[in-house]
């Protein structure tokens, strides 16, 4: 599976404010670029933290791109994937509507009745991670998604999931839009949160820069992946 991480941050590296509410860092040009990256993907993945904070829909805005995918025999919208160890995704989340397939990667710790309620609400629940793990086993989860035909995965955040994808050695590309603002806040989410690396840092190859809106997109390939 080819994994592309895409996110927007402030100059000081924040994905949102300290109260973790959704904050628009990208402008219209960058959101159009994000839509293009989504259209190229078989699925778009976020963590349950982003679901609870943003209630995103994660579908294509541009109708032409949806039609182009259909013309190429693909689903109109990429599938949606939520990483959610214990099934905290609300059953009325926008991501569970029938606009696109939605996979929920959960761990064994998710109660049966919660799995049933989320399945009833439209999710395809996949268990990836045995119950002594605190969280979803991303490597196992992505292997299952690969068996389901997902070859190109876009990861849209947030900081906890992005860190775990790097820690598991799953990331091939990283695209970061840096918006010309300072958000600040020691508790505000950043591009890669989690435990953090103290050695064996993932190193990146800067392969592109593009001015968009009032900011810049930095594009990287992860060393040792291609
Ligand atoms: N600017 C941007 O581009 C952008 C993009 C996305 C999000 N955001 C912002 O980022 C914030 C949300 O980010 P976040 O870091 O709090 O949440 P997140 O990364 O979206 O989700 C993290 C949650 O996922 C679950 N999880 C399950 N397995 C995991 C694993 N292996 N590794 C990591 N997480 C796992 C954990 O909850 P359980 O233990 O309950 O499973 C964890 O707390 C919001 O403020 C949102 O607005 C910004
Ligand atoms: N590229 C980007 N720039 C931003 O300024 C921002 N706040 C996000 N945030 C990503 C997060 O995953 C959002 O929840 C989805 O971008 C919402 O997606 P929808 O429009 O509901 O499909 N992403």
PDB file of C-alpha atoms in Angstrom, residues 55 89-97 114 118 121:
ATOM      1  CA  UNK A  55     -17.169  15.722  12.190  1.00  0.00           C
ATOM      2  CA  UNK A  89     -17.321   7.348  16.624  1.00  0.00           C
ATOM      3  CA  UNK A  90     -20.862   8.746  17.069  1.00  0.00           C
ATOM      4  CA  UNK A  91     -23.483   6.745  15.138  1.00  0.00           C
ATOM      5  CA  UNK A  92     -24.742  10.021  13.643  1.00  0.00           C
ATOM      6  CA  UNK A  93     -21.286  11.064  12.407  1.00  0.00           C
ATOM      7  CA  UNK A  94     -21.367  12.558   8.870  1.00  0.00           C
ATOM      8  CA  UNK A  95     -18.721  10.003   7.854  1.00  0.00           C
ATOM      9  CA  UNK A  96     -21.272   7.190   8.285  1.00  0.00           C
ATOM     10  CA  UNK A  97     -23.664   8.411   5.583  1.00  0.00           C
ATOM     11  CA  UNK A 114     -20.842  -0.932  20.064  1.00  0.00           C
ATOM     12  CA  UNK A 118     -21.787   1.160  14.315  1.00  0.00           C
ATOM     13  CA  UNK A 121     -25.188   2.925  11.350  1.00  0.00           C
TER      14      UNK A 121
END
